[in-house]
């Protein structure tokens, strides 16, 4: 009998009626011929209430005791859900994380799953029972209760679906699927029928908060089809799988992080390790950086800009002050009234012109772009917070996201996904270290060159003008970064095929003259080093290990971009092979 995992979030089990409604969905699936595992979160806002209760007793409660406390929320839900199913005449059994055998590491409050035992669940299922599993919790090897981090029930559900070889994992929540953008911010937002894992990962990290990011990494790693559905509707919801909704649409969604802050360190002596010093000071405070741009200017001085969540700014500034002192940089500044907007889509990796369309749409709405970063399937821009609504509307319209692509272009089925014939043995072999970092590839690309213009005027329409002219010259640009370089000035760098370098530099020189900027700089051959895999962002150390190992070889990182599945560093073309060796040594142990 095929297995189906159904997960109900806090709002879907917030009261007794909702629990009964969820129980009916589980029973319905059972009657349709599935063995059913139900994963539940704590009721309503119970986890928040437990957190604040703990804080009233202790300023920073011991993490082990916090987990002991927080795990009770889910224990309440599983018991009530089992009772609800029983009251509706179906057999059920509730289990805690420990009873199932969800073994994690010992990082209390943000533990990672190491393995899941499935025999007990299988026995209960074979006996005809619906199994109710507590989300968000596990147990370490010393039998201490652990939790997986806020929102972790999604991860439990997808991990169980993977371990059990389930046909799909259904996530029931208070929204009825994945939207092209947040419908609260833009009423034209459209629910998509299907979205790929990679797109979902990028959207989630760029602010679309429907699912726990680690759960999508899991789903991708073990090819679990995830079906996001509304608890209170019968809408078909959204399937998250390997394929995108449409092969012809370059963009699947626009995500916003409203409250960001930009920090720029200016006039940094450009030597290997300078950026590393800065980033490691920020990372040491456990703060994730979002957009990162480094541009090397004239006279060997670099400008480094990055963004963080606004709430992290005070801690970041102390780290930056130290770094400025240590590096003997000229100065730093920040802007805490900014937002990041990202367009995401698998299609942009193969269809050129997406960046230009994005820049043009923003220019036409008179929106100034403060920073730009790109990765293979995402382009992010930083804008003033007051222009978020206008920017979102402009981008949503520019990529026709309100229009549903034709049904026939949907590769996968809508509704319950098909069984993906994974062999049990192969699954179990992969279950050891379920959440370990996996590096799938380290590659060196020596086919590109780099061009940089420094001090371009930071005004609306600038990026559109630059990249349209370059595009009109028949040049297909790959990476683009724009960083802050001082009052109303920006630095712009991009990579392009090295055959086009001469022409690209000429075109850029003309643009530089028009903008009264110094002669553009360039490098006729750069080396792009990419480290790709699964868990690249939730394992935040990847980018810093990359920097560290390159720095140790005296290799300077000229540009960098980070995404959910890969981190790419651009270095001088002569150092490509040496850099590749360094990275292979650094990550050799986690390569698959
Ligand atoms: N109850 C936990 C939380 O509120 C886990 C979850 O809901 O996924 O974070
Ligand atoms: Mg981003």
Coordinates of C-alpha atoms and ligand atoms in Angstrom, one line a residue:
X1 CA 0.0 0.0 0.0
X2 CA 1.4 3.4 -0.8
X3 CA 2.3 5.7 2.1
X4 CA 1.2 9.3 2.4
X5 CA 2.6 11.8 4.9
X6 CA 0.3 14.7 5.8
X7 CA 1.5 17.6 7.9
X8 CA -0.8 20.0 9.7
X9 CA 0.7 23.3 10.9
X10 CA -0.2 25.2 14.1
X11 CA -3.1 27.1 12.6
X12 CA -4.5 23.9 11.2
X13 CA -4.8 22.3 14.6
X14 CA -5.5 25.5 16.6
X15 CA -8.7 24.3 18.2
X16 CA -10.8 21.1 18.6
X17 CA -12.8 21.6 15.5
X18 CA -9.8 22.2 13.4
X19 CA -8.2 19.0 14.8
X20 CA -11.3 17.1 13.9
X21 CA -11.3 18.6 10.4
X22 CA -7.6 17.5 10.0
X23 CA -8.5 14.1 11.3
X24 CA -11.1 13.7 8.6
X25 CA -8.6 14.5 5.9
X26 CA -6.3 11.8 7.3
X27 CA -9.2 9.3 7.3
X28 CA -10.2 10.2 3.8
X29 CA -6.7 9.4 2.6
X30 CA -6.8 6.1 4.5
X31 CA -10.0 5.3 2.7
X32 CA -8.5 6.2 -0.6
X33 CA -6.0 3.3 0.0
X34 CA -3.0 5.0 1.6
X35 CA -1.2 4.1 4.7
X36 CA -1.2 7.5 6.5
X37 CA 1.3 9.2 8.7
X38 CA 0.2 12.5 10.2
X39 CA 2.8 15.0 11.4
X40 CA 1.5 17.8 13.6
X41 CA 2.8 21.1 15.0
X42 CA 1.9 22.6 18.4
X43 CA -1.6 24.1 18.5
X44 CA -1.9 27.7 17.4
X45 CA 0.7 30.0 19.0
X46 CA 1.6 27.5 21.7
X47 CA 5.3 27.4 21.0
X48 CA 5.5 31.2 21.2
X49 CA 3.6 31.0 24.5
X50 CA 6.1 28.5 25.9
X51 CA 9.0 30.6 24.7
X52 CA 7.7 33.7 26.5
X53 CA 6.9 31.7 29.6
X54 CA 10.5 30.4 29.7
X55 CA 11.8 34.0 29.3
X56 CA 9.8 35.2 32.3
X57 CA 11.7 32.7 34.4
X58 CA 15.1 32.9 32.9
X59 CA 16.8 35.5 30.6
X60 CA 18.5 32.9 28.5
X61 CA 17.2 29.5 29.4
X62 CA 19.5 26.5 29.1
X63 CA 19.0 25.1 25.6
X64 CA 18.4 21.6 26.8
X65 CA 15.6 22.6 29.1
X66 CA 14.2 24.8 26.3
X67 CA 13.9 21.7 24.1
X68 CA 12.3 19.8 26.9
X69 CA 9.7 22.5 27.3
X70 CA 9.0 23.2 23.6
X71 CA 8.6 19.6 22.7
X72 CA 5.5 19.4 24.9
X73 CA 3.6 21.6 22.4
X74 CA 3.7 18.9 19.8
X75 CA 3.1 16.2 22.4
X76 CA -0.3 17.8 23.2
X77 CA -1.2 17.9 19.5
X78 CA -0.4 14.3 18.7
X79 CA -2.4 12.9 21.6
X80 CA -5.5 15.1 20.6
X81 CA -5.2 14.2 17.0
X82 CA -5.1 10.4 17.8
X83 CA -8.2 10.9 20.0
X84 CA -9.9 12.8 17.2
X85 CA -9.3 10.0 14.7
X86 CA -10.4 7.4 17.2
X87 CA -13.6 9.4 17.8
X88 CA -14.3 9.2 14.1
X89 CA -14.0 5.5 14.2
X90 CA -10.5 4.9 12.8
X91 CA -7.5 3.4 14.7
X92 CA -4.6 5.7 15.4
X93 CA -1.5 5.8 17.5
X94 CA 0.5 8.9 18.5
X95 CA 4.3 8.9 18.8
X96 CA 6.9 11.4 20.0
X97 CA 10.1 12.0 18.1
X98 CA 12.0 9.7 20.5
X99 CA 9.4 6.9 20.2
X100 CA 9.7 7.0 16.4
X101 CA 13.5 7.0 16.6
X102 CA 14.3 10.4 15.1
X103 CA 17.9 10.7 16.1
X104 CA 19.5 14.2 15.9
X105 CA 22.8 15.8 16.8
X106 CA 23.0 17.5 20.2
X107 CA 22.6 21.1 19.0
X108 CA 19.7 22.0 21.2
X109 CA 17.0 24.3 19.7
X110 CA 18.4 23.8 16.2
X111 CA 19.3 20.2 16.0
X112 CA 19.9 18.4 12.7
X113 CA 18.4 15.0 11.9
X114 CA 21.0 12.2 11.6
X115 CA 18.7 9.2 11.1
X116 CA 15.2 8.0 11.4
X117 CA 14.1 4.5 12.4
X118 CA 11.1 3.3 10.4
X119 CA 10.3 -0.2 11.8
X120 CA 8.0 1.0 14.5
X121 CA 6.0 3.2 12.2
X122 CA 5.8 0.4 9.6
X123 CA 4.5 -2.0 12.2
X124 CA 1.8 0.4 13.3
X125 CA 0.8 1.1 9.7
X126 CA 0.7 -2.6 8.8
X127 CA -1.6 -3.1 11.7
X128 CA -4.0 -0.7 10.0
X129 CA -3.3 2.3 12.2
X130 CA -2.9 6.0 11.3
X131 CA 0.3 7.1 12.8
X132 CA 0.4 10.5 14.4
X133 CA 4.0 11.8 14.7
X134 CA 5.1 14.8 16.7
X135 CA 6.8 17.3 14.5
X136 CA 9.8 19.4 15.3
X137 CA 11.4 17.1 17.8
X138 CA 13.9 14.3 18.1
X139 CA 16.4 12.8 20.5
X140 CA 20.1 12.8 20.6
X141 CA 22.4 9.8 21.2
X142 CA 22.3 10.5 25.0
X143 CA 18.4 10.4 25.0
X144 CA 18.1 14.2 25.5
X145 CA 15.1 15.7 23.7
X146 CA 16.0 18.1 20.9
X147 CA 14.1 20.4 18.6
X148 CA 14.9 21.2 15.0
X149 CA 14.5 25.0 15.0
X150 CA 11.3 27.1 14.7
X151 CA 9.1 25.8 11.9
X152 CA 10.8 22.5 12.1
X153 CA 7.7 20.3 11.7
X154 CA 7.9 20.7 8.0
X155 CA 11.3 19.2 8.1
X156 CA 10.0 16.3 10.2
X157 CA 7.3 15.6 7.7
X158 CA 9.5 15.6 4.7
X159 CA 12.2 13.6 6.4
X160 CA 9.6 11.0 7.4
X161 CA 8.3 10.9 3.9
X162 CA 11.8 10.3 2.6
X163 CA 12.6 7.6 5.2
X164 CA 9.3 5.8 4.6
X165 CA 9.6 6.1 0.8
X166 CA 6.2 7.9 0.8
X167 CA 4.4 8.7 -2.4
X168 CA 4.2 12.4 -1.4
X169 CA 4.3 14.7 1.6
X170 CA 1.2 16.9 1.9
X171 CA 1.7 20.2 3.9
X172 CA -1.6 21.6 5.1
X173 CA -1.3 25.2 6.1
X174 CA -3.3 28.5 6.3
X175 CA -2.4 29.5 2.8
X176 CA -3.6 27.3 0.0
X177 CA -0.4 27.0 -1.9
X178 CA 2.7 28.8 -3.2
X179 CA 2.1 32.2 -4.8
X180 CA 4.0 34.2 -7.4
X181 CA 4.5 36.7 -4.7
X182 CA 3.0 37.5 -1.2
X183 CA -0.7 38.0 -1.9
X184 CA -0.9 40.3 1.1
X185 CA 1.5 42.7 -0.7
X186 CA 0.1 42.3 -4.2
X187 CA -3.5 41.1 -4.8
X188 CA -2.6 40.1 -8.4
X189 CA -0.4 37.3 -7.0
X190 CA -1.3 33.9 -8.5
X191 CA -1.2 30.5 -7.0
X192 CA 1.1 28.3 -9.0
X193 CA 0.2 24.7 -9.8
X194 CA 3.8 23.5 -9.6
X195 CA 7.2 24.8 -8.7
X196 CA 10.7 23.3 -8.7
X197 CA 12.7 22.5 -5.5
X198 CA 15.4 25.0 -6.6
X199 CA 13.0 27.8 -7.2
X200 CA 11.2 27.1 -3.9
X201 CA 14.5 27.2 -2.0
X202 CA 15.5 30.5 -3.6
X203 CA 12.0 32.0 -3.0
X204 CA 12.0 30.8 0.6
X205 CA 15.4 32.2 1.4
X206 CA 14.4 35.5 -0.3
X207 CA 11.5 36.0 2.0
X208 CA 8.6 33.8 0.9
X209 CA 7.9 32.2 4.2
X210 CA 5.6 29.3 3.4
X211 CA 7.9 26.4 4.3
X212 CA 11.0 25.7 6.4
X213 CA 13.9 25.8 4.0
X214 CA 15.6 22.7 5.4
X215 CA 12.4 20.8 4.5
X216 CA 12.8 21.7 0.9
X217 CA 16.5 20.7 0.9
X218 CA 15.3 17.3 2.3
X219 CA 12.7 17.0 -0.4
X220 CA 15.2 17.7 -3.1
X221 CA 17.8 15.4 -1.7
X222 CA 15.4 12.5 -1.5
X223 CA 13.1 13.4 -4.4
X224 CA 10.0 13.7 -2.2
X225 CA 7.1 15.4 -4.0
X226 CA 5.7 18.0 -1.6
X227 CA 2.1 19.1 -2.0
X228 CA 1.3 22.4 -0.3
X229 CA -2.5 22.7 0.4
X230 CA -4.9 24.9 2.4
X231 CA -6.4 23.2 5.4
X232 CA -9.6 25.1 5.0
X233 CA -10.2 24.8 1.2
X234 CA -10.4 22.2 -1.4
X235 CA -8.1 24.0 -3.8
X236 CA -5.6 21.8 -5.6
X237 CA -2.7 23.6 -4.0
X238 CA 0.9 23.6 -5.3
X239 CA 3.2 20.6 -6.1
X240 CA 6.9 21.1 -5.3
X241 CA 8.9 18.8 -7.4
X242 CA 12.0 18.7 -9.7
X243 CA 10.3 20.4 -12.6
X244 CA 9.1 24.0 -12.9
X245 CA 5.5 25.0 -13.7
X246 CA 6.3 26.0 -17.2
X247 CA 9.3 25.5 -19.4
X248 CA 8.6 28.7 -21.3
X249 CA 8.4 31.2 -18.4
X250 CA 11.7 32.5 -17.3
X251 CA 10.5 33.7 -13.9
X252 CA 8.3 31.9 -11.4
X253 CA 8.0 34.4 -8.6
X254 CA 9.2 37.6 -6.9
X255 CA 10.2 37.6 -3.2
X256 CA 10.7 40.5 -0.9
X257 CA 12.7 40.9 2.3
X258 CA 11.3 44.1 3.6
X259 CA 13.5 45.0 6.5
X260 CA 17.1 44.8 5.4
X261 CA 20.1 47.0 6.0
X262 CA 23.0 47.7 3.7
X263 CA 26.5 48.0 5.2
X264 CA 29.4 49.2 3.1
X265 CA 33.1 49.2 4.0
X266 CA 34.9 51.6 1.7
X267 CA 38.6 51.9 0.8
X268 CA 39.7 48.4 2.0
X269 CA 43.3 47.6 1.1
X270 CA 42.8 45.0 -1.6
X271 CA 44.7 42.0 -0.5
X272 CA 43.8 38.4 -0.2
X273 CA 42.0 37.9 3.1
X274 CA 40.6 41.4 3.6
X275 CA 37.0 40.3 2.8
X276 CA 37.5 37.2 4.9
X277 CA 38.5 39.3 7.9
X278 CA 35.3 41.2 7.6
X279 CA 33.0 38.3 6.9
X280 CA 34.4 36.1 9.6
X281 CA 33.8 38.9 12.2
X282 CA 30.1 39.0 11.1
X283 CA 29.8 35.3 10.9
X284 CA 31.2 34.9 14.4
X285 CA 28.1 36.7 15.7
X286 CA 26.0 34.1 13.9
X287 CA 24.6 36.6 11.4
X288 CA 23.8 35.6 7.9
X289 CA 24.7 38.0 5.1
X290 CA 22.3 38.1 2.2
X291 CA 23.6 40.1 -0.8
X292 CA 27.4 40.4 -0.9
X293 CA 29.3 42.6 -3.4
X294 CA 33.0 43.3 -3.5
X295 CA 34.4 45.6 -6.2
X296 CA 38.1 46.3 -6.6
X297 CA 38.8 49.9 -7.5
X298 CA 41.7 52.0 -8.6
X299 CA 44.8 52.2 -6.4
X300 CA 44.3 48.8 -4.9
X301 CA 41.4 49.8 -2.7
X302 CA 38.2 47.7 -2.6
X303 CA 34.6 48.5 -1.6
X304 CA 32.7 45.8 0.1
X305 CA 28.9 46.0 0.6
X306 CA 26.5 43.4 2.0
X307 CA 23.0 43.3 3.4
X308 CA 21.7 41.7 6.6
X309 CA 18.3 41.6 8.3
X310 CA 17.7 45.0 9.8
X311 CA 17.4 43.6 13.3
X312 CA 21.0 42.3 13.1
X313 CA 22.4 45.7 12.3
X314 CA 23.6 46.8 15.8
X315 CA 25.6 43.6 16.2
X316 CA 26.9 43.9 12.6
X317 CA 28.1 47.4 13.2
X318 CA 30.3 46.5 16.1
X319 CA 31.8 43.7 14.0
X320 CA 32.4 46.2 11.2
X321 CA 34.0 48.8 13.4
X322 CA 36.5 46.2 14.5
X323 CA 37.2 45.1 11.0
X324 CA 37.7 48.6 9.7
X325 CA 40.3 49.2 12.4
X326 CA 42.0 45.9 11.7
X327 CA 42.0 46.2 8.0
X328 CA 42.9 49.9 8.0
X329 CA 40.0 50.6 5.7
X330 CA 39.0 54.2 5.0
X331 CA 35.4 54.3 6.3
X332 CA 32.1 52.5 6.5
X333 CA 28.4 53.5 6.3
X334 CA 25.0 51.9 6.3
X335 CA 21.4 52.4 5.3
X336 CA 18.7 50.6 7.3
X337 CA 15.8 51.7 5.2
X338 CA 16.1 49.3 2.4
X339 CA 14.5 46.1 1.1
X340 CA 15.7 43.2 -1.2
X341 CA 13.5 42.2 -4.1
X342 CA 14.4 39.0 -6.0
X343 CA 13.1 37.5 -9.1
X344 CA 13.5 33.7 -9.3
X345 CA 13.1 31.2 -12.1
X346 CA 14.9 28.1 -13.4
X347 CA 14.2 29.4 -16.9
X348 CA 16.5 32.4 -16.5
X349 CA 19.5 30.0 -16.5
X350 CA 18.9 29.3 -20.2
X351 CA 17.0 32.4 -21.4
X352 CA 19.0 35.6 -21.7
X353 CA 17.5 39.0 -21.1
X354 CA 15.8 38.5 -17.8
X355 CA 18.1 41.0 -16.0
X356 CA 17.5 43.6 -18.6
X357 CA 13.7 43.1 -18.4
X358 CA 14.0 43.5 -14.6
X359 CA 16.1 46.6 -14.8
X360 CA 13.9 48.2 -17.5
X361 CA 10.7 47.6 -15.5
X362 CA 12.2 49.2 -12.4
X363 CA 13.6 52.1 -14.5
X364 CA 10.1 52.8 -16.0
X365 CA 8.7 53.1 -12.5
X366 CA 11.5 55.5 -11.6
X367 CA 12.8 53.1 -8.9
X368 CA 16.5 53.4 -8.1
X369 CA 18.5 50.2 -7.8
X370 CA 20.9 50.5 -4.8
X371 CA 22.7 47.1 -5.3
X372 CA 22.5 44.1 -7.6
X373 CA 23.6 40.5 -7.2
X374 CA 22.8 37.5 -9.5
X375 CA 23.0 33.8 -9.2
X376 CA 22.1 31.2 -11.8
X377 CA 18.3 31.3 -11.0
X378 CA 17.9 34.5 -9.0
X379 CA 18.5 38.2 -9.5
X380 CA 18.3 40.4 -6.4
X381 CA 18.1 44.2 -6.2
X382 CA 18.2 46.4 -3.2
X383 CA 15.8 49.3 -3.2
X384 CA 14.6 52.0 -0.8
X385 CA 11.9 50.5 1.4
X386 CA 9.3 53.1 0.3
X387 CA 9.5 51.8 -3.3
X388 CA 8.8 48.1 -2.5
X389 CA 5.2 48.1 -3.4
X390 CA 5.8 49.9 -6.7
X391 CA 8.8 47.6 -7.5
X392 CA 6.8 44.5 -6.8
X393 CA 3.9 45.5 -9.0
X394 CA 6.3 46.5 -11.8
X395 CA 8.2 43.2 -11.7
X396 CA 5.1 41.0 -11.4
X397 CA 3.6 42.7 -14.4
X398 CA 6.9 42.7 -16.4
X399 CA 7.1 38.9 -16.2
X400 CA 3.3 38.4 -16.7
X401 CA 3.2 36.4 -13.5
X402 CA -0.5 37.0 -13.1
X403 CA -1.1 34.9 -16.2
X404 CA -1.3 31.1 -15.8
X405 CA 0.9 29.3 -18.3
X406 CA -1.0 26.8 -20.5
X407 CA -1.9 23.6 -18.8
X408 CA -0.1 21.4 -21.4
X409 CA 3.2 22.8 -20.5
X410 CA 2.9 21.3 -17.0
X411 CA 5.3 18.4 -16.9
X412 CA 4.1 16.7 -13.8
X413 CA 0.5 15.7 -12.8
X414 CA -1.5 18.0 -10.5
X415 CA -3.0 16.3 -7.5
X416 CA -1.3 13.5 -5.7
X417 CA 2.1 12.8 -7.2
X418 CA 3.1 9.4 -8.6
X419 CA 5.2 6.9 -6.7
X420 CA 8.8 7.6 -7.4
X421 CA 10.3 4.2 -7.5
X422 CA 13.1 4.6 -5.1
X423 CA 14.6 1.3 -3.8
X424 CA 14.4 0.9 -0.1
X425 CA 18.1 -0.2 0.1
X426 CA 19.2 2.9 -1.7
X427 CA 17.2 5.1 0.6
X428 CA 18.5 3.5 3.8
X429 CA 22.1 3.8 2.5
X430 CA 21.5 7.5 2.3
X431 CA 19.9 8.0 5.6
X432 CA 23.1 8.2 7.6
X433 CA 23.7 11.9 8.3
X434 CA 20.4 12.9 6.7
X435 CA 21.2 16.6 6.9
X436 CA 24.9 16.5 6.3
X437 CA 26.3 19.0 3.9
X438 CA 26.6 17.3 0.5
X439 CA 28.8 18.9 -2.2
X440 CA 27.9 17.6 -5.6
X441 CA 30.4 19.5 -7.7
X442 CA 33.4 21.8 -7.6
X443 CA 33.9 23.3 -11.1
X444 CA 36.3 25.7 -12.8
X445 CA 35.0 27.8 -15.7
X446 CA 37.7 29.6 -17.6
X447 CA 35.5 30.9 -20.4
X448 CA 34.7 34.3 -19.1
X449 CA 36.2 37.8 -18.7
X450 CA 35.2 40.6 -16.3
X451 CA 34.5 44.3 -16.8
X452 CA 34.1 46.8 -14.0
X453 CA 33.0 50.5 -14.1
X454 CA 33.6 52.4 -11.0
X455 CA 31.6 55.4 -9.6
X456 CA 28.6 55.3 -11.9
X457 CA 25.8 57.7 -10.9
X458 CA 23.4 55.9 -8.7
X459 CA 20.2 57.0 -10.4
X460 CA 17.0 55.2 -11.7
X461 CA 17.5 53.7 -15.1
X462 CA 21.3 53.4 -14.9
X463 CA 21.5 49.6 -14.9
X464 CA 18.9 49.4 -17.6
X465 CA 20.9 51.7 -19.8
X466 CA 24.2 49.9 -19.3
X467 CA 22.9 46.4 -19.8
X468 CA 20.7 47.3 -22.8
X469 CA 23.6 48.8 -24.6
X470 CA 25.8 45.8 -23.8
X471 CA 22.9 43.5 -24.9
X472 CA 22.4 45.5 -28.1
X473 CA 26.1 44.8 -28.8
X474 CA 25.2 41.1 -28.9
X475 CA 26.9 40.4 -25.6
X476 CA 25.3 37.9 -23.2
X477 CA 26.3 39.0 -19.7
X478 CA 26.5 36.3 -17.0
X479 CA 27.1 37.5 -13.4
X480 CA 26.3 41.1 -12.5
X481 CA 27.1 42.8 -9.2
X482 CA 26.5 46.4 -8.3
X483 CA 27.7 47.8 -4.9
X484 CA 27.8 51.1 -3.1
X485 CA 30.9 53.1 -3.5
X486 CA 30.2 56.4 -1.9
X487 CA 27.7 59.2 -2.0
X488 CA 25.3 58.6 -4.9
X489 CA 27.9 56.5 -6.7
X490 CA 27.9 52.8 -7.5
X491 CA 30.4 50.2 -8.8
X492 CA 29.2 47.9 -11.4
X493 CA 30.9 44.6 -12.5
X494 CA 29.9 41.9 -14.8
X495 CA 31.3 38.8 -16.5
X496 CA 31.0 38.0 -20.2
X497 CA 32.3 35.4 -22.6
X498 CA 36.0 36.1 -23.0
X499 CA 35.7 36.2 -26.9
X500 CA 33.5 39.3 -26.3
X501 CA 35.9 41.0 -23.9
X502 CA 37.4 43.6 -26.3
X503 CA 34.0 44.6 -27.5
X504 CA 32.5 44.6 -24.1
X505 CA 35.3 46.8 -22.8
X506 CA 34.9 49.3 -25.7
X507 CA 31.1 49.5 -25.1
X508 CA 31.7 50.0 -21.4
X509 CA 34.3 52.7 -22.1
X510 CA 31.8 54.7 -24.1
X511 CA 29.3 54.3 -21.3
X512 CA 31.9 55.4 -18.7
X513 CA 32.6 58.5 -20.7
X514 CA 29.0 59.4 -20.9
X515 CA 28.7 59.0 -17.1
X516 CA 31.9 60.9 -16.4
X517 CA 33.4 57.8 -14.8
X518 CA 37.1 56.7 -14.9
X519 CA 38.1 54.3 -17.6
X520 CA 36.6 50.9 -17.0
X521 CA 38.8 48.2 -15.6
X522 CA 38.8 44.6 -16.7
X523 CA 40.4 41.2 -16.8
X524 CA 40.5 39.4 -20.1
X525 CA 40.2 36.1 -18.4
X526 CA 38.8 35.3 -15.0
X527 CA 38.2 31.9 -13.4
X528 CA 34.8 31.1 -12.0
X529 CA 34.9 28.6 -9.2
X530 CA 31.6 27.1 -8.2
X531 CA 30.9 24.8 -5.3
X532 CA 27.4 23.3 -5.6
X533 CA 25.4 20.9 -3.6
X534 CA 22.5 20.7 -1.2
X535 CA 22.4 22.7 2.0
X536 CA 24.7 25.4 0.8
X537 CA 22.9 28.1 2.7
X538 CA 21.7 26.3 5.8
X539 CA 25.4 25.2 6.2
X540 CA 26.5 28.8 6.4
X541 CA 30.2 27.8 6.6
X542 CA 30.5 26.9 2.9
X543 CA 31.2 30.5 1.7
X544 CA 33.6 31.2 4.5
X545 CA 35.5 27.9 4.0
X546 CA 35.7 28.8 0.4
X547 CA 37.2 32.2 1.2
X548 CA 39.5 30.8 3.8
X549 CA 41.0 28.1 1.5
X550 CA 41.5 30.6 -1.3
X551 CA 43.0 33.1 1.0
X552 CA 45.4 30.6 2.3
X553 CA 46.7 30.2 -1.2
X554 CA 47.1 33.9 -1.6
X555 CA 44.2 34.0 -4.1
X556 CA 42.1 37.1 -4.2
X557 CA 38.3 36.8 -4.6
X558 CA 37.2 39.4 -7.1
X559 CA 33.5 38.7 -7.1
X560 CA 31.3 36.3 -5.3
X561 CA 27.7 35.2 -5.5
X562 CA 25.8 32.8 -3.2
X563 CA 22.6 31.0 -3.7
X564 CA 20.9 28.0 -2.2
X565 CA 22.6 25.5 -4.4
X566 CA 25.9 27.1 -5.3
X567 CA 28.5 29.6 -4.2
X568 CA 30.6 31.1 -7.1
X569 CA 33.8 33.0 -6.6
X570 CA 35.6 34.9 -9.4
X571 CA 39.3 35.0 -9.2
X572 CA 42.1 36.0 -11.5
X573 CA 42.3 33.8 -14.6
X574 CA 45.9 32.7 -13.9
X575 CA 44.9 31.2 -10.6
X576 CA 42.0 29.0 -11.7
X577 CA 43.7 25.7 -11.4
X578 CA 45.4 26.5 -8.2
X579 CA 42.1 27.6 -6.8
X580 CA 40.3 24.5 -7.9
X581 CA 42.9 22.3 -6.2
X582 CA 42.5 24.3 -3.0
X583 CA 38.8 23.9 -3.1
X584 CA 39.0 20.2 -3.8
X585 CA 41.2 19.7 -0.8
X586 CA 38.9 21.8 1.4
X587 CA 35.7 20.0 0.5
X588 CA 37.0 16.6 -0.5
X589 CA 35.5 14.9 2.5
X590 CA 31.9 16.0 1.8
X591 CA 31.9 15.3 -2.0
X592 CA 29.6 12.7 -3.2
Ligands
LIG1 N1 5.8 24.3 16.9 C1 7.1 24.6 16.3 C2 7.2 26.1 16.0 O1 6.2 26.9 16.3 C3 7.4 23.8 15.1 C4 6.5 24.1 13.9 O2 5.4 24.7 14.0 O3 6.9 23.7 12.8 O4 8.2 26.6 15.6
LIG2 MG1 18.5 37.5 -1.3

